[in-house]
mmCIF file of C-alpha atoms and ligand atoms in Angstrom:
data_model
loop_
_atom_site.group_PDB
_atom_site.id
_atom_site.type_symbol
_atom_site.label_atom_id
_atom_site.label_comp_id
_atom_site.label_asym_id
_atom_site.label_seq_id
_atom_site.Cartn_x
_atom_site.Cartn_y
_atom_site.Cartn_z
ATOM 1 C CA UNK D 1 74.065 42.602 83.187
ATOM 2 C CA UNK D 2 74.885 46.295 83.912
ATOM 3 C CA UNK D 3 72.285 48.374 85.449
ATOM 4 C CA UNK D 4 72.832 51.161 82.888
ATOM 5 C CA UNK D 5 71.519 48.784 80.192
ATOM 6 C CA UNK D 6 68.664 47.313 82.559
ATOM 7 C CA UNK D 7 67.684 51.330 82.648
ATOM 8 C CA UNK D 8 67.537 51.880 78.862
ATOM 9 C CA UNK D 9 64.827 49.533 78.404
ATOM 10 C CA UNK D 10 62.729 49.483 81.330
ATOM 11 C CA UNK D 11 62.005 51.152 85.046
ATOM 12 C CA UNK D 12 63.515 49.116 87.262
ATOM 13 C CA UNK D 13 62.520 47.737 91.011
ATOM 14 C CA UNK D 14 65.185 47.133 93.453
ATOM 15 C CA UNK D 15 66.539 46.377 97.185
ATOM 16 C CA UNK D 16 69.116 47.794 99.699
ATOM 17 C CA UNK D 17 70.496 45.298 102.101
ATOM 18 C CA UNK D 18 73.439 45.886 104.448
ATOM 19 C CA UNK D 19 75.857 43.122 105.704
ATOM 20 C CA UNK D 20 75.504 41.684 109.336
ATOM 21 C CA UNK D 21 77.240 44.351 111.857
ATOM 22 C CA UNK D 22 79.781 41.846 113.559
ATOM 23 C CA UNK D 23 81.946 39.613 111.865
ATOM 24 C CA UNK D 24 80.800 36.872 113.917
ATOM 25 C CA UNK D 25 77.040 37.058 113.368
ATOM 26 C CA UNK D 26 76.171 34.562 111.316
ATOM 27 C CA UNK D 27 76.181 35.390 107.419
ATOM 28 C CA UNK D 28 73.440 32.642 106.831
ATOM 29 C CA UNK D 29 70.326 35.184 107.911
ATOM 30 C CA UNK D 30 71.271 37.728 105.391
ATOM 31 C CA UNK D 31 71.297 34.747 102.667
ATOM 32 C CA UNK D 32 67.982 33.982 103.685
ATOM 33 C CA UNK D 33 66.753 38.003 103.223
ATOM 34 C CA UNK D 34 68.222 37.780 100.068
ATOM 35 C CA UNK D 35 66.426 34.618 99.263
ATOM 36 C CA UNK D 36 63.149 36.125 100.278
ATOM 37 C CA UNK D 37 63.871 39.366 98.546
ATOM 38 C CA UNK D 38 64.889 37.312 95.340
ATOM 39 C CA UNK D 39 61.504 35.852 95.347
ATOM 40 C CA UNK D 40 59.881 39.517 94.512
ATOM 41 C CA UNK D 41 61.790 39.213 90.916
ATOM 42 C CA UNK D 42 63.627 42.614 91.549
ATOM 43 C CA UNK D 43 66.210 44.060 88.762
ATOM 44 C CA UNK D 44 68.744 44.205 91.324
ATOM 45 C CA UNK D 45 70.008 44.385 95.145
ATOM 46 C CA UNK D 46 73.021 46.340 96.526
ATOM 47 C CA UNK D 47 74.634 45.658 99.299
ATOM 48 C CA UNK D 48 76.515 48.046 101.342
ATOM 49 C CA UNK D 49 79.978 48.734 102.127
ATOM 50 C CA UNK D 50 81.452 49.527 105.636
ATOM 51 C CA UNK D 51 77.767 51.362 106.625
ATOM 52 C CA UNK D 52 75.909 50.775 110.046
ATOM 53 C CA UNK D 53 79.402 49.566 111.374
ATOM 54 C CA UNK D 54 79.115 46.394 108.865
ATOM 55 C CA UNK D 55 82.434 44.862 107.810
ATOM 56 C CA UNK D 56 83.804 45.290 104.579
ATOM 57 C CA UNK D 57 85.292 42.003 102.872
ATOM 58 C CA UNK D 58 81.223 40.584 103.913
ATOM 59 C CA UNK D 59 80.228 43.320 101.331
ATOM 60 C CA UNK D 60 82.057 40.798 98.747
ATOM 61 C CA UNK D 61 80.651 37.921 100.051
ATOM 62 C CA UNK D 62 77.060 38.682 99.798
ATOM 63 C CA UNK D 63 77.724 40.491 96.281
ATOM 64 C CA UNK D 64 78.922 37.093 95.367
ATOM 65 C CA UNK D 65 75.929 34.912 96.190
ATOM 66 C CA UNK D 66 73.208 37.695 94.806
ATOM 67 C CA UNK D 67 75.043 37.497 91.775
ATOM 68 C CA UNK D 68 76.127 33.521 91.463
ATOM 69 C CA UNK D 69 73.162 32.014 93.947
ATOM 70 C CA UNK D 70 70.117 33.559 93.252
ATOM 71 C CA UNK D 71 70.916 35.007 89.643
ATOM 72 C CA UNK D 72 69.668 38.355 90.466
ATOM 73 C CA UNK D 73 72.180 41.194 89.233
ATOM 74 C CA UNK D 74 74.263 42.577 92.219
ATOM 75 C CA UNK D 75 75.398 46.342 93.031
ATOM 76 C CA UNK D 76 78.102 46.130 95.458
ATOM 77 C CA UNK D 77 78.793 49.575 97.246
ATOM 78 C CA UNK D 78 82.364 51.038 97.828
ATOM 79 C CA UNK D 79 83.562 53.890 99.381
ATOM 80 C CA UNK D 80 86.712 55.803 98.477
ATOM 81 C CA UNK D 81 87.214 58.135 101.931
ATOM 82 C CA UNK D 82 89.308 55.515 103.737
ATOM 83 C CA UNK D 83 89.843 52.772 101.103
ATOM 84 C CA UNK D 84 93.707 52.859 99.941
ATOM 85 C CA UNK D 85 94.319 52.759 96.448
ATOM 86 C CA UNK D 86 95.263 49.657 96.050
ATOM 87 C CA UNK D 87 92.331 47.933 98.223
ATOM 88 C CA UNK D 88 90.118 49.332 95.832
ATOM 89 C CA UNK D 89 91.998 47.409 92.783
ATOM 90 C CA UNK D 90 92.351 44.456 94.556
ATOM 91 C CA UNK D 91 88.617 44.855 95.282
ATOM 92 C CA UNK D 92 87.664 45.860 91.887
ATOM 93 C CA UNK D 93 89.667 42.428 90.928
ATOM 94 C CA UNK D 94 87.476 40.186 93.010
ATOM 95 C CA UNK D 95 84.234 41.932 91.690
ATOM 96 C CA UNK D 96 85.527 41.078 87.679
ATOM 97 C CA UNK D 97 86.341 37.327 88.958
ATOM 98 C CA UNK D 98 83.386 36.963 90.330
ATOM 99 C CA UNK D 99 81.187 38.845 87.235
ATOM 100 C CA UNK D 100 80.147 41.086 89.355
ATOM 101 C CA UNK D 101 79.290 44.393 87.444
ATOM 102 C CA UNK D 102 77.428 46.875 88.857
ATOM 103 C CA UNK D 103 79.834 49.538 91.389
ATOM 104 C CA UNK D 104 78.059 51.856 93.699
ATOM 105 C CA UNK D 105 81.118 54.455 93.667
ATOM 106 C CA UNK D 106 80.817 56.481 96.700
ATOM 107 C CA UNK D 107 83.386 59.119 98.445
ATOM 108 C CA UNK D 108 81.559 57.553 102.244
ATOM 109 C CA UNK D 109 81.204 59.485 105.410
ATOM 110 C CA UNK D 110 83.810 60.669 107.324
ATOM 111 C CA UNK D 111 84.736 58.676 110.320
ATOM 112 C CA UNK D 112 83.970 60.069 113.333
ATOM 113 C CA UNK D 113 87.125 61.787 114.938
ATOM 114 C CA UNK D 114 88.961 61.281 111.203
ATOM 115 C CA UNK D 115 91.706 63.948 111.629
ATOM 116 C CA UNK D 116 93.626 62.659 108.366
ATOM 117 C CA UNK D 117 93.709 63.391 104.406
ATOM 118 C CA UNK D 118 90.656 61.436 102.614
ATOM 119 C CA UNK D 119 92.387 59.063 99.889
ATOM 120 C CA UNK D 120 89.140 59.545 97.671
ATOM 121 C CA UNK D 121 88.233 63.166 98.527
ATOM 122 C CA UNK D 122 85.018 62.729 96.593
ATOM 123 C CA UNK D 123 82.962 60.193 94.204
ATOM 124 C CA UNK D 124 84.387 61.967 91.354
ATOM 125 C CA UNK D 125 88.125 60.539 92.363
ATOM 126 C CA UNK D 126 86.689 57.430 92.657
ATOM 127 C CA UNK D 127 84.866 57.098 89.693
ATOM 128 C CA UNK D 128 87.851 58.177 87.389
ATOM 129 C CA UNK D 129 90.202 55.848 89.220
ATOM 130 C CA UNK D 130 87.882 53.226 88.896
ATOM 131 C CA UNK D 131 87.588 53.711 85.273
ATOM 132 C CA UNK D 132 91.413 54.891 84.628
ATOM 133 C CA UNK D 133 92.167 50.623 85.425
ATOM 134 C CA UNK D 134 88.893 48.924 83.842
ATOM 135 C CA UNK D 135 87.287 51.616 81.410
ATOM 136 C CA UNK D 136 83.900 49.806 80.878
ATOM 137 C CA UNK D 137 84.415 46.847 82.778
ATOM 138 C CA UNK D 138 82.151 47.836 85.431
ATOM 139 C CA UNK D 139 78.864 49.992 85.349
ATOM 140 C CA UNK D 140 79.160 52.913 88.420
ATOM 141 C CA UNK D 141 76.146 54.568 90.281
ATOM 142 C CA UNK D 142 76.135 57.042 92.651
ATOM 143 C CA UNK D 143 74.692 58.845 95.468
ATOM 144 C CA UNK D 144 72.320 62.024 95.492
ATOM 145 C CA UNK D 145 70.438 63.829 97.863
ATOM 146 C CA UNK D 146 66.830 65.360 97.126
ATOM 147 C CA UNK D 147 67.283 67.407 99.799
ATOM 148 C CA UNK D 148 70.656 68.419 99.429
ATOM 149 C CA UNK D 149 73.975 67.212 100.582
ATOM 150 C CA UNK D 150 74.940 67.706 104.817
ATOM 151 C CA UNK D 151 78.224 69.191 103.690
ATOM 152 C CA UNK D 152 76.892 70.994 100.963
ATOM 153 C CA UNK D 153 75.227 74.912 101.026
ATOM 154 C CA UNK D 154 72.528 74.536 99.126
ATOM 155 C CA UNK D 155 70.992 72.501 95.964
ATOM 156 C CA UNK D 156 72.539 74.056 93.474
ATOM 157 C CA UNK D 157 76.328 73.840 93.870
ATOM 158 C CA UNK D 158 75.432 69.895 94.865
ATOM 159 C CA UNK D 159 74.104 69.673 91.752
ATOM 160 C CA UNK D 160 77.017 70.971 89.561
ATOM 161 C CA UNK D 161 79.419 68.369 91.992
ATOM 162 C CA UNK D 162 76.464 65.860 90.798
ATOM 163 C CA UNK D 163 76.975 66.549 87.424
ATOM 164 C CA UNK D 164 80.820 66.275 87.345
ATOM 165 C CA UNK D 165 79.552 62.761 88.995
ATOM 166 C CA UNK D 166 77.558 61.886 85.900
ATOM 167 C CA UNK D 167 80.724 63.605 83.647
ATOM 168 C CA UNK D 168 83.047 61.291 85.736
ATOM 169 C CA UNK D 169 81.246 58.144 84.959
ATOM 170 C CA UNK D 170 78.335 57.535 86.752
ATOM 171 C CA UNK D 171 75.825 56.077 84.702
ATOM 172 C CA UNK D 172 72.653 56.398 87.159
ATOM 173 C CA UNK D 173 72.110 57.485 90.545
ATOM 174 C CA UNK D 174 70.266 56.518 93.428
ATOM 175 C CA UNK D 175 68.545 58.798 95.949
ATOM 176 C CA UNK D 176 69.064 59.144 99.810
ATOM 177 C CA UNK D 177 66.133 58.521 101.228
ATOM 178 C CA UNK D 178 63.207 61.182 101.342
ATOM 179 C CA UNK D 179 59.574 61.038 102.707
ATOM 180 C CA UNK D 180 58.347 63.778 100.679
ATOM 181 C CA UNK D 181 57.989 63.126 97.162
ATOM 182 C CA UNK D 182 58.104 67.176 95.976
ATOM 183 C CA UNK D 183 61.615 67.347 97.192
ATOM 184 C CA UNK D 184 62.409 64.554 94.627
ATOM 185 C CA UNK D 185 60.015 66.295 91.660
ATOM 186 C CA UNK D 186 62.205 69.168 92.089
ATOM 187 C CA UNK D 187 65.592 68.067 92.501
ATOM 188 C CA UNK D 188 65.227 66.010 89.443
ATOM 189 C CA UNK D 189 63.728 68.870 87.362
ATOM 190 C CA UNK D 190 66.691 71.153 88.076
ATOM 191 C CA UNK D 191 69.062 68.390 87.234
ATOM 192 C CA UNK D 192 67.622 67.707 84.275
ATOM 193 C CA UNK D 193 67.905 71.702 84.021
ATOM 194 C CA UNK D 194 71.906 71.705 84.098
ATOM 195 C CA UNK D 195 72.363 68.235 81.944
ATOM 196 C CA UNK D 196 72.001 65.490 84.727
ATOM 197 C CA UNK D 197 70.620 63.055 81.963
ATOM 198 C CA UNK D 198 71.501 59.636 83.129
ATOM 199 C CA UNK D 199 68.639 57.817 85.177
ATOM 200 C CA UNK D 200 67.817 59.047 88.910
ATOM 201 C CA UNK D 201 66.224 56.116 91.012
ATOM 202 C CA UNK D 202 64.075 57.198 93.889
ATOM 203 C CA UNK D 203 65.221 55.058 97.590
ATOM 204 C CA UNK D 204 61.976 54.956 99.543
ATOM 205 C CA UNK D 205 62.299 53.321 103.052
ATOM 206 C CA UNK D 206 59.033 52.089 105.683
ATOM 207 C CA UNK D 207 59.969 53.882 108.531
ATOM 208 C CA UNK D 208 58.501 51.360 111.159
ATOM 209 C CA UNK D 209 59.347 53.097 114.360
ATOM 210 C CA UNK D 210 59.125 56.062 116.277
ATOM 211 C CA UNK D 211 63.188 55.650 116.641
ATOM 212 C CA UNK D 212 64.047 55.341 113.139
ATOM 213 C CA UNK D 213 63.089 59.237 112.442
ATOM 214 C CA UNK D 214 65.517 60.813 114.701
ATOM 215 C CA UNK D 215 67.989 58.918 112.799
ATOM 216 C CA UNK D 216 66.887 59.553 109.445
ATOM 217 C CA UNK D 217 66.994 63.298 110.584
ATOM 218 C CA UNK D 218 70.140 63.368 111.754
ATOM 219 C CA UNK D 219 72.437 60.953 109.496
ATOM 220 C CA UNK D 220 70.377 61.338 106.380
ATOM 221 C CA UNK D 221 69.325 64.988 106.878
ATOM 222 C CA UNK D 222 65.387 64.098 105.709
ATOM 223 C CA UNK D 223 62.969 65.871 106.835
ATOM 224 C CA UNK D 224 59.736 64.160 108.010
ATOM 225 C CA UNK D 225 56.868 64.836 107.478
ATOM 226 C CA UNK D 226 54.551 65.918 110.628
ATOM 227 C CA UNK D 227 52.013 63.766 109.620
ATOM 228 C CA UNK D 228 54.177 60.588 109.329
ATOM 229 C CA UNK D 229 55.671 61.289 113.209
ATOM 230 C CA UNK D 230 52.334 62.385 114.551
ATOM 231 C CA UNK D 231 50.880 58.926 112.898
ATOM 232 C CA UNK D 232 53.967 56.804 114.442
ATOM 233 C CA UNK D 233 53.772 58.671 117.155
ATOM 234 C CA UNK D 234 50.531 57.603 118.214
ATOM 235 C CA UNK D 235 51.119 54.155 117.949
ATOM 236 C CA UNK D 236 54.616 54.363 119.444
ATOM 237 C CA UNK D 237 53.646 51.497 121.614
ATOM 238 C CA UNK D 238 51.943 49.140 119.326
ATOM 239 C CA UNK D 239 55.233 47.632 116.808
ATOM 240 C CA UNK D 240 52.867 46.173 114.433
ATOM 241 C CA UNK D 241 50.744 49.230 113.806
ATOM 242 C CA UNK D 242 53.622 51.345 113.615
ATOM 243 C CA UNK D 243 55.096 49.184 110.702
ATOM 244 C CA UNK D 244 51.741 49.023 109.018
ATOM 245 C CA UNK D 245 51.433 52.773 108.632
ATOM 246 C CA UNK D 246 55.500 53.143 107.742
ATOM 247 C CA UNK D 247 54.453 50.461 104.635
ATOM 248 C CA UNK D 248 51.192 52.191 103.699
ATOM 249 C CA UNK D 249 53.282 55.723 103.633
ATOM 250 C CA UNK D 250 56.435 54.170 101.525
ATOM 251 C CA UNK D 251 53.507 52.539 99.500
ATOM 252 C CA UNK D 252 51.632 55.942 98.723
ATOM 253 C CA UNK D 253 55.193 57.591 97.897
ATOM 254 C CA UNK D 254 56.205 54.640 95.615
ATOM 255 C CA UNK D 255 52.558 55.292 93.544
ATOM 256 C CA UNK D 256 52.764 58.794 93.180
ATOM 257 C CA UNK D 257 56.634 58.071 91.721
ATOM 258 C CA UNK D 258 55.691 55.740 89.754
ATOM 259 C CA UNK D 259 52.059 57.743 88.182
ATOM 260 C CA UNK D 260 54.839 60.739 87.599
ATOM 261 C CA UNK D 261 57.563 58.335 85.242
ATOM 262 C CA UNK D 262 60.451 57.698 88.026
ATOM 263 C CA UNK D 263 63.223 55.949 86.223
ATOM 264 C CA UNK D 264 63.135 53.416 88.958
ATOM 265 C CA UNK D 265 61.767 52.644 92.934
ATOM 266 C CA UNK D 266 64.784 51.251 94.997
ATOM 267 C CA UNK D 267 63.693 50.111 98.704
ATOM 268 C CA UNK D 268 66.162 50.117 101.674
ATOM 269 C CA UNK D 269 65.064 47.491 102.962
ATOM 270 C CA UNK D 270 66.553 48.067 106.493
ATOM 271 C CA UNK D 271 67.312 43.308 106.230
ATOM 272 C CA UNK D 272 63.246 42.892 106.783
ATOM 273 C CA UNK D 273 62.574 41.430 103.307
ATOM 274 C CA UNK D 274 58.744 40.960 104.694
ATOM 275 C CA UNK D 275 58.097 44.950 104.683
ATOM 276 C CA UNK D 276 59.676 44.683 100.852
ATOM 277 C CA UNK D 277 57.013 41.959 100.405
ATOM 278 C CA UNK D 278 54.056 43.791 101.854
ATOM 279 C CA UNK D 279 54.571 46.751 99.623
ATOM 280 C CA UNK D 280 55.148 44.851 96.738
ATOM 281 C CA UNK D 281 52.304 42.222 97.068
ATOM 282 C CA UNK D 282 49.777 45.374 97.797
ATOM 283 C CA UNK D 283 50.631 47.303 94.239
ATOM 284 C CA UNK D 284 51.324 44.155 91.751
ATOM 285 C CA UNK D 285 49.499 46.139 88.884
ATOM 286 C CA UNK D 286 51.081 49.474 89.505
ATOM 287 C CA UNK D 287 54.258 47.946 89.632
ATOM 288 C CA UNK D 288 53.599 46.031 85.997
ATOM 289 C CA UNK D 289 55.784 49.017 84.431
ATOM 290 C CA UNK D 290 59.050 47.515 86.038
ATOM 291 C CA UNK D 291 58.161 44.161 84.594
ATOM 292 C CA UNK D 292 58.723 44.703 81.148
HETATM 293 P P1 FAD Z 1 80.265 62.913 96.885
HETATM 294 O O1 FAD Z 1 79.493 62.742 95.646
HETATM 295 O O2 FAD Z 1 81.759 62.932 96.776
HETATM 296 O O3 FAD Z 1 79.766 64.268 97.593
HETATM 297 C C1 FAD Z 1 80.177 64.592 98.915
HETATM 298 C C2 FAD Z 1 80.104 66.098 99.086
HETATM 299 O O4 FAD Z 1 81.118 66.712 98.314
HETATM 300 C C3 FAD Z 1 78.796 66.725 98.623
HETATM 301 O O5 FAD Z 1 78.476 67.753 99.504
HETATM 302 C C4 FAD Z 1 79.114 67.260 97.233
HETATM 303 O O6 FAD Z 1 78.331 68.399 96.898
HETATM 304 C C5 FAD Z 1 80.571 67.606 97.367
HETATM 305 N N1 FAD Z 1 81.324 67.388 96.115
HETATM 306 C C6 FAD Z 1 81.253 66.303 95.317
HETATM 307 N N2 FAD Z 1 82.094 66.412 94.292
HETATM 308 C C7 FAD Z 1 82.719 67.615 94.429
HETATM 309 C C8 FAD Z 1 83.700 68.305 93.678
HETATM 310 N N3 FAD Z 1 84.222 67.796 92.578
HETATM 311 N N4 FAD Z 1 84.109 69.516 94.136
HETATM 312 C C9 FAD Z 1 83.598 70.063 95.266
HETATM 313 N N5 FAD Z 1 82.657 69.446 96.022
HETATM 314 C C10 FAD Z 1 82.229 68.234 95.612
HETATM 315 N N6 FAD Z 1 77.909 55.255 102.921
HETATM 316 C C11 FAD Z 1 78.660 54.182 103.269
HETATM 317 O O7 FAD Z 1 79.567 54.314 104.095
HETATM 318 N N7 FAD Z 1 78.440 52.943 102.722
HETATM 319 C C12 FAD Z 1 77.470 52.726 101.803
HETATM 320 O O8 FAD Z 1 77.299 51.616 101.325
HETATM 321 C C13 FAD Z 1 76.638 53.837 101.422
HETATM 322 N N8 FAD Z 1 75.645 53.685 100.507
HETATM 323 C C14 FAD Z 1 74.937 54.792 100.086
HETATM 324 C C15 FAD Z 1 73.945 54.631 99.102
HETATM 325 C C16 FAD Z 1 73.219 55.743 98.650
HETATM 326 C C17 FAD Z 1 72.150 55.541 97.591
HETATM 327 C C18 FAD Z 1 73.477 57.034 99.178
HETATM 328 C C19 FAD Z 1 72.701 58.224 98.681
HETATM 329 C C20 FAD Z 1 74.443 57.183 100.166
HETATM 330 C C21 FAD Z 1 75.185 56.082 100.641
HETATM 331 N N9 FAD Z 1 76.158 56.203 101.620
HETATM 332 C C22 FAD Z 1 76.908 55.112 102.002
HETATM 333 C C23 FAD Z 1 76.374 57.502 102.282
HETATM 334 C C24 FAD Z 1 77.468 58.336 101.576
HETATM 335 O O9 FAD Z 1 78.699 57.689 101.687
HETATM 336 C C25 FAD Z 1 77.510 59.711 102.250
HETATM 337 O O10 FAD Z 1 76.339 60.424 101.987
HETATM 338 C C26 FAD Z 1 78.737 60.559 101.946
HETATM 339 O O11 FAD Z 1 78.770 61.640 102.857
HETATM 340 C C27 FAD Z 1 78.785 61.138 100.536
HETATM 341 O O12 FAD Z 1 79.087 60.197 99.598
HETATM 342 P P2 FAD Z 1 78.949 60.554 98.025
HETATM 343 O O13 FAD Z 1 79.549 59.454 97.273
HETATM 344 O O14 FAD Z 1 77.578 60.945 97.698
HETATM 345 O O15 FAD Z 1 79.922 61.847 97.991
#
């Protein structure tokens, strides 16, 4: 089913997983994070492309047995930056064989050291490529930024490139992650503002270590809050306590979204299906909205 239509009727819950970093790791642990994350009933799980140094073709691979294994609808990433045109046919082929339907269409970072000519200089190129060779075969989300863009000025402009996004076919997007949810509140107000109307999910992730918020800072550009590294910070020694008060923080965010009408609550997952379980298990009733 395509995630657009999942939207129209209902908030949804879903996971981020990304595929294992070396070829040779074997793909049989990631199966069993899907299996666990299955087991929480979620409306979908994506699965990244070419991110955190993954391989591509695994992307595929995992899409497939979300989708075909466990029954639960799949959102395979792509990324246009340094994907030839053809690639992306011949992987837009393999998605229709396999029913897969759901395309995260994203332009993707630039490599480090990349000195060349991007072959999808943005989403947008993407997107209409993608839907110049299969109109409505496939159902595209994209990437936004509550806190603004890295290579982008200021909100604004990132929200009129958002908006040629939505214009170019997106039909939902999905948040970078944030830690504060008033960034969110007004990022999707002024969206809504310039005729953003397709659904904006929220990604929430557990920060579980002092060493994950220098990284969120720097490749995500989210700020966190004091209180979140003065709390992890105190514990910096103590692994369990550390992912205990990441949970009870992404927790708290996830209510507040959800008490203010978020189209949907999407959970990078980071592969640890048990923090997805934790959350989940603690706020069964608030989450009854994304049942329905
Ligand atoms: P775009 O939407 O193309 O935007 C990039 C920049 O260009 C922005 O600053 C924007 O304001 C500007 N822009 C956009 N369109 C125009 C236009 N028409 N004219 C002028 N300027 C424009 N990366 C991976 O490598 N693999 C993944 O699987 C992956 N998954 C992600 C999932 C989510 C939910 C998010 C939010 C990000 C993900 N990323 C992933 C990271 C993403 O690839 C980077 O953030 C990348 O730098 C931007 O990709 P984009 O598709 O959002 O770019």
């Amino acid at each position: 089913m395509k995630i657009n239509n999942i939207l129209e009727k209902k908030r949804t819950l879903s996971f981020e997983i990304f595929p294992p970093k070396k070829d040779s790791t074997n793909i049989e642990s990631i199966y069993k994070t899907i299996d666990e994350l299955s087991e929480l009933k979620p409306d979908f799980i994506s699965v990244t492309y070419g991110a955190m140094g993954s391989t591509t073709k695994r992307t595929l691979e995992i899409a497939k047995y979300i989708k075909n294994v466990k029954h639960v609808e799949a959102l395979a990433h792509l990324t246009g930056i340094n994907t030839a045109h053809d690639e992306v046919l011949k992987i837009c082929n393999e998605f229709k064989t396999e029913n897969i339907e759901n395309i995260m269409s994203l332009r993707g970072d630039y490599p480090i050291g990349f000195s060349g000519t991007p072959i999808f200089k943005y989403a947008q190129e993407l997107n209409e490529f993608i839907k110049k060779y299969y109109n409505d075969d496939f159902c595209l989300g994209g990437g936004c930024y509550p806190e603004t863009h890295l290579e982008c000025d200021n909100l604004f402009d990132d929200l009129n490139n958002l908006k040629k996004k939505q214009d170019s076919g997106a039909s939902f997007f999905i948040t970078q992650v944030f830690f504060d949810n008033n960034y969110f509140y007004r990022f999707v107000r002024e969206a809504r503002n310039i005729g953003i109307t397709v659904p904006i999910i929220a990604g929430i992730m557990p920060i579980t270590s002092v060493k994950q918020i220098r990284k969120m800072s720097t490749m995500c550009g989210a700020n966190v809050p004091v209180s979140l590294i003065s709390m992890l910070e105190k514990y910096r020694d103590d692994d369990l306590a550390m992912a205990e008060i990441g949970i009870a923080y992404a927790t708290n965010q996830i209510i507040d979204l959800l008490a203010n009408d978020v189209d949907g609550i999407h959970i990078y997952t980071m592969n640890k299906p048990e923090n997805a379980k934790r959350i989940v298990d603690s706020i069964k009733n608030v989450l009854k909205d994304t049942k329905k």
